[in-house]
Structures are given as C-alpha cells and as structure tokens.
XYZ file of C-alpha atoms in Angstrom:
84
model
C 36.189 261.068 23.034
C 39.622 259.794 23.985
C 40.299 256.097 23.284
C 43.835 256.091 24.711
C 43.603 254.726 28.245
C 46.325 254.399 30.875
C 46.746 251.001 32.530
C 45.360 252.183 35.865
C 42.083 253.198 34.208
C 41.994 249.999 32.148
C 42.328 247.919 35.307
C 39.516 249.923 36.895
C 37.316 249.317 33.828
C 38.223 245.628 33.992
C 37.130 245.420 37.628
C 33.875 247.211 36.839
C 33.255 244.873 33.913
C 33.699 241.822 36.171
C 30.902 243.111 38.399
C 28.750 244.227 35.446
C 29.066 247.880 36.437
C 30.843 249.206 33.333
C 29.107 251.190 30.638
C 29.400 250.852 26.859
C 32.276 253.369 26.523
C 34.315 251.827 29.339
C 33.958 248.387 27.753
C 35.056 249.804 24.400
C 38.062 251.610 25.853
C 39.050 248.463 27.751
C 38.750 246.331 24.613
C 41.038 248.630 22.598
C 43.525 248.939 25.456
C 43.738 245.150 25.798
C 44.606 244.878 22.091
C 48.035 246.437 22.685
C 48.768 246.028 26.414
C 49.916 242.564 27.483
C 50.175 243.515 31.163
C 46.516 244.521 31.283
C 45.490 241.426 29.298
C 47.233 239.340 31.961
C 45.497 241.345 34.702
C 42.146 240.819 33.004
C 42.749 237.069 32.598
C 43.825 236.683 36.223
C 40.826 238.713 37.354
C 38.499 236.439 35.369
C 40.114 233.297 36.781
C 39.803 234.605 40.334
C 36.139 235.497 39.853
C 35.441 232.092 38.319
C 37.194 230.353 41.223
C 35.199 232.306 43.794
C 31.940 231.592 41.965
C 32.631 227.845 41.739
C 33.799 227.427 45.322
C 31.399 228.358 48.022
C 33.396 230.798 50.111
C 31.900 231.498 53.510
C 32.682 233.620 56.512
C 32.191 233.014 60.195
C 30.267 235.168 62.610
C 31.959 237.374 65.171
C 30.968 235.005 67.999
C 32.359 231.985 66.104
C 35.605 233.896 65.574
C 35.858 234.680 69.291
C 35.294 231.012 70.175
C 38.037 229.941 67.761
C 40.411 232.554 69.165
C 39.758 231.285 72.693
C 40.420 227.691 71.629
C 43.655 228.664 69.914
C 44.771 230.635 72.962
C 43.996 227.682 75.277
C 45.962 225.382 72.971
C 48.943 227.757 72.923
C 48.838 228.070 76.699
C 48.700 224.288 77.152
C 51.667 223.815 74.799
C 53.790 226.411 76.585
C 53.313 224.557 79.895
C 54.881 221.396 78.424
C-alpha cells in the first residue's frame, strides 16, 4: 500500500470524507498527507467551513416557473428604464 498521496488525490479524499463516502484507507492517506501539506490542510479547513455554512443556512432553490416569472419581471423593469 502506498501512503504517499498527491494533492489532487488528497483533495478528492477530502471531498469524499465531507460527504461520508470515503473508506478507511482514504481517510488514513488523507490524514498522513495533511500532516505535511499546508495547502491541503487549508483546502480541508475551507471545505469544512463551507459545508458548515451550508448546513447552518437553509439554502433553497426556485422552480423553473418561478425563475421564468422573475426573468420576465426583470426584463419588464429593464424595458421601462430604457424608455426613460
């Protein structure tokens, strides 16, 4: 088994870990990589902060019909402003 991991793989393992999709070996490789790689530690910290933010704040999306209505309103507003 190879413990040396390149940053690209470490970031992939980090992403999988965030979503609880990583296995035991990936977690171990990530742990050892983070011991010596500051860039990946920063990536991991930022990834954790982003996930925490998204979990705390209820992010929502709009439906396709709501989006179309908003686009129509914006277009009407733009058209009314260009007439002035």
